[in-house]
mmCIF file of C-alpha atoms in Angstrom:
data_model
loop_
_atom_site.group_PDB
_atom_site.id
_atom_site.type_symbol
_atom_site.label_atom_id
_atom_site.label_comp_id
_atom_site.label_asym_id
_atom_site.label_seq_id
_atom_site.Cartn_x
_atom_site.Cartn_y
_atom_site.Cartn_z
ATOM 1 C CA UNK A 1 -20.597 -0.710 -18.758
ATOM 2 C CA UNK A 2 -17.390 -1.537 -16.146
ATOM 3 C CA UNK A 3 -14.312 -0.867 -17.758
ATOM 4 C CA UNK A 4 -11.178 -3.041 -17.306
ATOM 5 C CA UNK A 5 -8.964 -2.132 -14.225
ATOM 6 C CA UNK A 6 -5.839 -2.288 -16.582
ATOM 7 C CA UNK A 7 -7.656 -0.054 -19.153
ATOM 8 C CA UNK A 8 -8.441 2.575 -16.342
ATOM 9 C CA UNK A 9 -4.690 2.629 -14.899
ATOM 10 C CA UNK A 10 -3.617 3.396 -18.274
ATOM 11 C CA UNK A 11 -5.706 6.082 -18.912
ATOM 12 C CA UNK A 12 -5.045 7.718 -15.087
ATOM 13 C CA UNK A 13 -1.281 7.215 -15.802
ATOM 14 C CA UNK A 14 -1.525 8.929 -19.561
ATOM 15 C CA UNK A 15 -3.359 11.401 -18.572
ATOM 16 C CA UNK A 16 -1.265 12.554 -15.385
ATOM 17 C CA UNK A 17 2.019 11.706 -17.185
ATOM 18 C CA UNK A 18 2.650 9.724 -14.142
ATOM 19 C CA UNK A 19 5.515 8.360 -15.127
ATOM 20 C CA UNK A 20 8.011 11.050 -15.820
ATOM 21 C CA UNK A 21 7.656 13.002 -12.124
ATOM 22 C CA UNK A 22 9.988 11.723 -9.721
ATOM 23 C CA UNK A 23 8.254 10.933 -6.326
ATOM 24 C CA UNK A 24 8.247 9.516 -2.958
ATOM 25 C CA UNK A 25 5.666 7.063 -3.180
ATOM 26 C CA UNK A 26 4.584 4.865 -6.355
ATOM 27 C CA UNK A 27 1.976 6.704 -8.407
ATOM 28 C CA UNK A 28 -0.022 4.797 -10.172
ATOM 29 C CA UNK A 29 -1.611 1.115 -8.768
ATOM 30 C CA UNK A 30 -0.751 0.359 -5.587
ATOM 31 C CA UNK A 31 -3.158 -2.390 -4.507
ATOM 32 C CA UNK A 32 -4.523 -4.537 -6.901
ATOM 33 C CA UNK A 33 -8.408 -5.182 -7.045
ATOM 34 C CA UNK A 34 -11.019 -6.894 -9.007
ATOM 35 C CA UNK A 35 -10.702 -6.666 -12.494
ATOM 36 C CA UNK A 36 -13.946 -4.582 -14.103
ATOM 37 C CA UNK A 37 -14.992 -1.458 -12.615
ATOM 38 C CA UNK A 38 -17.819 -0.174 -12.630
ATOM 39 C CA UNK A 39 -17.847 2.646 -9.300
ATOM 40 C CA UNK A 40 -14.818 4.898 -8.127
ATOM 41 C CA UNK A 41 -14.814 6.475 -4.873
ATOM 42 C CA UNK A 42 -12.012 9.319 -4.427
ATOM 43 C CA UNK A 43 -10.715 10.891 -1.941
ATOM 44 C CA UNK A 44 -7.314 12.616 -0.460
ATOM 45 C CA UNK A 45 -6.038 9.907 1.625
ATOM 46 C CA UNK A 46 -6.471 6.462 1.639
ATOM 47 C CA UNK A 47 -7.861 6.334 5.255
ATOM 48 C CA UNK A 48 -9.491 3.601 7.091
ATOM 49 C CA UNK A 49 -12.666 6.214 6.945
ATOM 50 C CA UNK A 50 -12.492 6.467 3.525
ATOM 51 C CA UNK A 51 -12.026 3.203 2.736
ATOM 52 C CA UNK A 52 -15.293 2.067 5.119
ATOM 53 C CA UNK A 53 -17.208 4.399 3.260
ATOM 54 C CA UNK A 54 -15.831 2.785 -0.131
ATOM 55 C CA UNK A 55 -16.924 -0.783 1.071
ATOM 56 C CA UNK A 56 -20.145 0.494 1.769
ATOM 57 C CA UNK A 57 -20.872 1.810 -1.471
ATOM 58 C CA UNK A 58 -19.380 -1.144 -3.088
ATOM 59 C CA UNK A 59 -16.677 0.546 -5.009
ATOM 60 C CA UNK A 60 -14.535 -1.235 -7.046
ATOM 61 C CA UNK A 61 -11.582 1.392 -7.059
ATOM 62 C CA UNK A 62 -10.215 4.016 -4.548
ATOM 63 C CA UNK A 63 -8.651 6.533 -5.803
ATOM 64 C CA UNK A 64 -6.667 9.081 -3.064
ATOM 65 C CA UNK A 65 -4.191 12.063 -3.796
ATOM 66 C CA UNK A 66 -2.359 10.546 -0.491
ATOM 67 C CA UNK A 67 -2.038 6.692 -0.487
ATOM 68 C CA UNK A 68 0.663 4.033 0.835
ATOM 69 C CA UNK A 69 4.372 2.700 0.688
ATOM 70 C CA UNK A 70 6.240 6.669 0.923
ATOM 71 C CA UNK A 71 9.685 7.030 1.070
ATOM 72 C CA UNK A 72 11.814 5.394 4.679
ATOM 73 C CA UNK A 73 8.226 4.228 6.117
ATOM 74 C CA UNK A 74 8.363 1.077 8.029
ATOM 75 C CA UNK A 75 7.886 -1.204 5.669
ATOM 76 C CA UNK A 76 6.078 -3.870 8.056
ATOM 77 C CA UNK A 77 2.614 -4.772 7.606
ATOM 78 C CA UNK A 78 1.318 -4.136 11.066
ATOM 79 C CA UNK A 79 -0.883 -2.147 13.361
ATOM 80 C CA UNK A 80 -2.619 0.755 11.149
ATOM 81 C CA UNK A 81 -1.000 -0.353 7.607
ATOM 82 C CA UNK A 82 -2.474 -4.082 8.145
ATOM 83 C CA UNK A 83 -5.789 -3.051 8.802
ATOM 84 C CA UNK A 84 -6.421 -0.617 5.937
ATOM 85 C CA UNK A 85 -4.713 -3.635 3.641
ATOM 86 C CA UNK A 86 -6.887 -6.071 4.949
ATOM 87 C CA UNK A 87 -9.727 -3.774 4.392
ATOM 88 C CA UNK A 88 -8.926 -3.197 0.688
ATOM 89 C CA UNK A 89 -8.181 -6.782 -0.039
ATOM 90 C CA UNK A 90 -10.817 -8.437 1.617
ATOM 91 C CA UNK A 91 -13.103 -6.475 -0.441
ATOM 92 C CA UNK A 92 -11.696 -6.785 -3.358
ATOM 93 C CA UNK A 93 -11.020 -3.273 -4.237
ATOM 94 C CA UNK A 94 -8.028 -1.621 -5.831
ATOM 95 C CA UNK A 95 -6.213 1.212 -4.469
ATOM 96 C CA UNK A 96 -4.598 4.031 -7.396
ATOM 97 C CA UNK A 97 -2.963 7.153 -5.881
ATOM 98 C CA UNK A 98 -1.131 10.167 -7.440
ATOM 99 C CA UNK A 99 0.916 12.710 -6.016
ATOM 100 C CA UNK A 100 3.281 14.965 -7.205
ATOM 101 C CA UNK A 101 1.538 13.901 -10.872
ATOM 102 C CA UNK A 102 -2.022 15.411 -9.511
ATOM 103 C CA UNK A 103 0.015 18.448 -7.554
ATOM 104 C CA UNK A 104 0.939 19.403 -11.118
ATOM 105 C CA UNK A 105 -1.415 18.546 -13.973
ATOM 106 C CA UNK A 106 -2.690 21.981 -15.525
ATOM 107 C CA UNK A 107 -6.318 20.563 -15.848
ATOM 108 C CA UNK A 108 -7.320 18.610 -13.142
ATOM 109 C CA UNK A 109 -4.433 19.611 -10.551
ATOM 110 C CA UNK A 110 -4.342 20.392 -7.195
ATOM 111 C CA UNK A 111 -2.999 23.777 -7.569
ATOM 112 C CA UNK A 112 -5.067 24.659 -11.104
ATOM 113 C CA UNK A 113 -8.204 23.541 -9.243
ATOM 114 C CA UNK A 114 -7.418 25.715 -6.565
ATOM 115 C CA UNK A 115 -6.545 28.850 -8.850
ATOM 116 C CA UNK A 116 -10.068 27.848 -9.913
ATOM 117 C CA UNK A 117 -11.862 28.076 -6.785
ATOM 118 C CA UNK A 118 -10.263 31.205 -5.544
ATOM 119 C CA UNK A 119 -10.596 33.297 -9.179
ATOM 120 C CA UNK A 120 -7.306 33.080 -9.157
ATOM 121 C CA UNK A 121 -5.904 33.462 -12.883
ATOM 122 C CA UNK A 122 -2.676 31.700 -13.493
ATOM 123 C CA UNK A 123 0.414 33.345 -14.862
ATOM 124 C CA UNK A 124 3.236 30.578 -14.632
ATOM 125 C CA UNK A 125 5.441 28.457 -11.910
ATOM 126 C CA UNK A 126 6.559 29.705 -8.792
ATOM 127 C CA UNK A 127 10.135 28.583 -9.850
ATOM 128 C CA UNK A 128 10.763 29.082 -13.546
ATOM 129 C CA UNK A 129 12.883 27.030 -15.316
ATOM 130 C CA UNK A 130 12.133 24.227 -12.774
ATOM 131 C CA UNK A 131 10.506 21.344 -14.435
ATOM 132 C CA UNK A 132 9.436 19.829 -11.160
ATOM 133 C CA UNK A 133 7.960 23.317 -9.919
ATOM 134 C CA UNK A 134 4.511 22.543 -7.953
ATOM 135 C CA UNK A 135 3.843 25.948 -7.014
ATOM 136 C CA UNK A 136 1.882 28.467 -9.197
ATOM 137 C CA UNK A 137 1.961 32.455 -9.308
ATOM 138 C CA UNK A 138 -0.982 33.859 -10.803
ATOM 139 C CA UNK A 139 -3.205 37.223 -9.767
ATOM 140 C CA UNK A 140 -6.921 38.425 -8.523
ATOM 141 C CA UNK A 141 -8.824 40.835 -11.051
ATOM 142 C CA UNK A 142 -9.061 43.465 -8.634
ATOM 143 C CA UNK A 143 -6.966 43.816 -5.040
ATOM 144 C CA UNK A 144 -8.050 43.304 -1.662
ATOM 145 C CA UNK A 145 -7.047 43.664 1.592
ATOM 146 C CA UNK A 146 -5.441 40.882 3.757
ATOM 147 C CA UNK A 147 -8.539 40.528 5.857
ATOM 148 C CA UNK A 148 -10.511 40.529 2.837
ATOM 149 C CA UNK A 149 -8.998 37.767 0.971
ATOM 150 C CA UNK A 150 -8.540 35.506 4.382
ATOM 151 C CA UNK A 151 -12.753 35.675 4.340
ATOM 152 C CA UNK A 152 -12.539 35.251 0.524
ATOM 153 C CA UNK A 153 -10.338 32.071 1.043
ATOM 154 C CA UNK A 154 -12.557 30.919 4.369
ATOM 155 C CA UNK A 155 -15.863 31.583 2.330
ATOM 156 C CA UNK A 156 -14.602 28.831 -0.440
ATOM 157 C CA UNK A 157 -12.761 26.299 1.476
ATOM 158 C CA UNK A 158 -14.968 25.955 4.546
ATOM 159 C CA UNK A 159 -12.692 26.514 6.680
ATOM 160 C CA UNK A 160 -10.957 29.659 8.137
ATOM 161 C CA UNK A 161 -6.954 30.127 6.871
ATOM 162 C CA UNK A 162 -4.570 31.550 9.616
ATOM 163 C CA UNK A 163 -3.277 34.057 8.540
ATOM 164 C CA UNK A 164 0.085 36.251 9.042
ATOM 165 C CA UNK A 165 -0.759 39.522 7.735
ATOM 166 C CA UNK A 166 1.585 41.354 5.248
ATOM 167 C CA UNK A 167 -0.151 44.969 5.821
ATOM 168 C CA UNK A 168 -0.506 45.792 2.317
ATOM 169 C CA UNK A 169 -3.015 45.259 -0.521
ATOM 170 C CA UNK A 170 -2.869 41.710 -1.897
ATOM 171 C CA UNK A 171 -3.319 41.336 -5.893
ATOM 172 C CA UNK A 172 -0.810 38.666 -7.193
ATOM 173 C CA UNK A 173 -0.163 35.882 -5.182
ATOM 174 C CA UNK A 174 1.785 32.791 -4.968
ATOM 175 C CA UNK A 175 0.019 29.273 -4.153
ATOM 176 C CA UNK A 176 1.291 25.576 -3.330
ATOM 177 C CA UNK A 177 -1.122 23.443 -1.837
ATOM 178 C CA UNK A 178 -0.392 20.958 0.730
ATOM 179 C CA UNK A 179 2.903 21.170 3.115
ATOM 180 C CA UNK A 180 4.799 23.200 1.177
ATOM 181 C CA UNK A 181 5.240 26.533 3.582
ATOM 182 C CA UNK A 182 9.062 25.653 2.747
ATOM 183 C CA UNK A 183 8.647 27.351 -0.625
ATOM 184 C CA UNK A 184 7.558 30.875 1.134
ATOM 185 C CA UNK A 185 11.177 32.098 0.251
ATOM 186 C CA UNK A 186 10.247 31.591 -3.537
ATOM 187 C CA UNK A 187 6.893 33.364 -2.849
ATOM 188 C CA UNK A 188 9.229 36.280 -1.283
ATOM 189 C CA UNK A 189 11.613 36.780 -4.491
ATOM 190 C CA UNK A 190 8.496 36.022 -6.970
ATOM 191 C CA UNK A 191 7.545 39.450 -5.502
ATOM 192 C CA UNK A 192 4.229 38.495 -5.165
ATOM 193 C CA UNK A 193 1.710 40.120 -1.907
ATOM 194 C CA UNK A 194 0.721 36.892 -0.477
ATOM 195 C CA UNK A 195 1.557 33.144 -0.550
ATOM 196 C CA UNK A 196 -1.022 30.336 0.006
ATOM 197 C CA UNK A 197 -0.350 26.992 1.428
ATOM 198 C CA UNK A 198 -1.970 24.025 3.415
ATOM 199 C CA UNK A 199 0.804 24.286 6.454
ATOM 200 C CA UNK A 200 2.685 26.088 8.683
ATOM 201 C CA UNK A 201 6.035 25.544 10.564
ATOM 202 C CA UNK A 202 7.767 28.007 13.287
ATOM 203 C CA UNK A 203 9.601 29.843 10.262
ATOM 204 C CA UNK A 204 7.365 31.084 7.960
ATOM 205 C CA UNK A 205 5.827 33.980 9.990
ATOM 206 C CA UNK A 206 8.770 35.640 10.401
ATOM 207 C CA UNK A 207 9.664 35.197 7.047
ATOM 208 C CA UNK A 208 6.504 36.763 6.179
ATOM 209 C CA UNK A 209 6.676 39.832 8.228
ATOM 210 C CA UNK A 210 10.391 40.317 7.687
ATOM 211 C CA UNK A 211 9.432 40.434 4.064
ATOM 212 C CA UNK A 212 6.081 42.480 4.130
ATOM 213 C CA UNK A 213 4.342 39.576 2.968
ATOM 214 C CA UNK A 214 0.649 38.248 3.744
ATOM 215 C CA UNK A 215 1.125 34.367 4.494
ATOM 216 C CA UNK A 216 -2.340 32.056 4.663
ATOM 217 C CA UNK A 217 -2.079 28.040 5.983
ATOM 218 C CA UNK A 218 -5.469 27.463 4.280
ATOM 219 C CA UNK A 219 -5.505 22.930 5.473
ATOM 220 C CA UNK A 220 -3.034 20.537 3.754
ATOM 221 C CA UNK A 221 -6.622 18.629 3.592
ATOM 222 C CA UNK A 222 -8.684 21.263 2.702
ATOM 223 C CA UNK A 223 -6.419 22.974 -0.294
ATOM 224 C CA UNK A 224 -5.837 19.211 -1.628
ATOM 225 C CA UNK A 225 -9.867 18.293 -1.929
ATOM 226 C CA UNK A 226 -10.038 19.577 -5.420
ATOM 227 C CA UNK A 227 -7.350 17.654 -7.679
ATOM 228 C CA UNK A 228 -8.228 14.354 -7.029
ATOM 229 C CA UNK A 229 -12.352 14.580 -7.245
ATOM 230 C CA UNK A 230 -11.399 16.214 -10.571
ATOM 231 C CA UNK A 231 -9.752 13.171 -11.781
ATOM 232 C CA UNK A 232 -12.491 11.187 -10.452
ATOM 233 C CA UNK A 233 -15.016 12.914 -12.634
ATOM 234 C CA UNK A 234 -12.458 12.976 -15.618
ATOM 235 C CA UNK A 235 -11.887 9.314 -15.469
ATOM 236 C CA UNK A 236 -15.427 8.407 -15.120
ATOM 237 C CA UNK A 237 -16.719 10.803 -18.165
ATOM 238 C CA UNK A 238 -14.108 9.136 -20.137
ATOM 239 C CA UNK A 239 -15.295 5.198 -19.208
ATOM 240 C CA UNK A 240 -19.142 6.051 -18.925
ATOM 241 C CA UNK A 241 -18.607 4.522 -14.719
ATOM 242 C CA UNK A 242 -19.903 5.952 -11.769
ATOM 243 C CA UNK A 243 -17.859 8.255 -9.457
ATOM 244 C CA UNK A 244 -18.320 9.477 -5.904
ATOM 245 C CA UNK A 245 -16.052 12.114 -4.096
ATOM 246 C CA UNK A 246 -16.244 11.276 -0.178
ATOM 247 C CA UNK A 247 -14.777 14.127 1.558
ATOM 248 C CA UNK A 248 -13.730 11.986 5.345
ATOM 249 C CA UNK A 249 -13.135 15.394 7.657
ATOM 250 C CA UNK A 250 -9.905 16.361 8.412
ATOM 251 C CA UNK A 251 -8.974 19.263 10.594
ATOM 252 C CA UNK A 252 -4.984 19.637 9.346
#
């Protein structure tokens, strides 16, 4: 049985706590759709790709870790931004993204899911005593060498990390999916052997080796898959609907 739209963004933005994480984008609905649904498609970004694929299998609601309107974008309707609207309201179909919220959640969150994946148990934030903390610090039940847990990572993600290697058994580790190599200095007084991230900039390897520390950029794509197909399959256990995770390749 489709559920209604309303009745779904309620549930999303309950269940995330959506609205008590500052962001820079609008969590929640941001383009308004039919009103029943009865099919979700998720994925991380709220391409043109994935939203063809979406319109193929006639789904009533997209729902994307990485969707529209951020923070000092142009706010024009034009070129890339047109098209992708067009696309979503000429079908019909309603677009709900979460960011920060699905970075966070301790069930279906990016960074949980990714603890998950890698066997990764999770010990606390990366900054305690910051409510808004993202990161996590957690350990491996038995250490292994740098080269060993780049495969290890490689092996589950599909896709092989660069790494910087810290030269020393790696056992607990710090991890923030995504673009957030800028919180390697946290990583570094956390005390922790390595530090796990979708990105790197200029910086970070010499923080790293200055600092004896293994650094992996394991795909701001490919550490962010996890969080939102989880909420897919949450929301449509909860409504009895249909849900499809379309993973639209990404290289970055």
């Amino acid at each position: 049985m489709p559920v209604a739209l309303t009745t779904l963004v309620q549930e999303a933005d309950r269940f995330l706590d959506a609205a008590r994480i500052a962001d820079y984008c609008p969590n929640g609905l941001q383009v308004e759709g039919r009103p029943q649904v009865a099919r979700i498609v998720s994925g991380v970004t709220a391409s043109q790709a994935l939203l063809d694929a979406a319109v193929q299998v006639q789904a009533d609601v997209v729902l994307v870790h990485h969707g529209y309107f951020w923070k000092n974008e142009d706010a024009r309707v034009v070129g890339m931004k047109q098209r992708r609207l067009k696309t979503l309201l000429s079908h019909d179909i309603s677009l709900l993204a979460y960011h920060l919220p699905l970075d966070v959640h301790p069930d279906v969150g990016n960074n949980v899911q990714l603890a998950a994946l890698l066997g990764l148990s999770v010990e606390g934030p990366l900054e305690p005593g910051n409510p808004r903390s993202v990161g996590l610090v957690g350990s491996l039940p038995e250490s292994l060498a740098p080269g060993e847990f780049k495969a290890k990572i490689g092996q589950a993600l599909g896709r092989e990390p660069l790494m910087v290697d810290g030269h020393r058994p790696i056992q607990r580790v710090a991890w923030c999916t995504g673009a957030a190599q800028g919180y390697i200095e946290q990583a570094v007084a956390a005390g922790v052997d390595a530090y796990i991230t979708g990105e790197i900039s200029e910086p970070t390897a010499h923080v790293a080796r200055e600092n004896g520390l293994s650094f992996f950029a394991a795909g701001h794509h490919a550490t962010e898959r996890y969080g939102v197909r989880a909420l897919g399959e949450y929301l449509a256990r909860h409504f009895g609907i249909e849900h499809r995770f379309i993973d639209c390749d990404n290289p970055a």
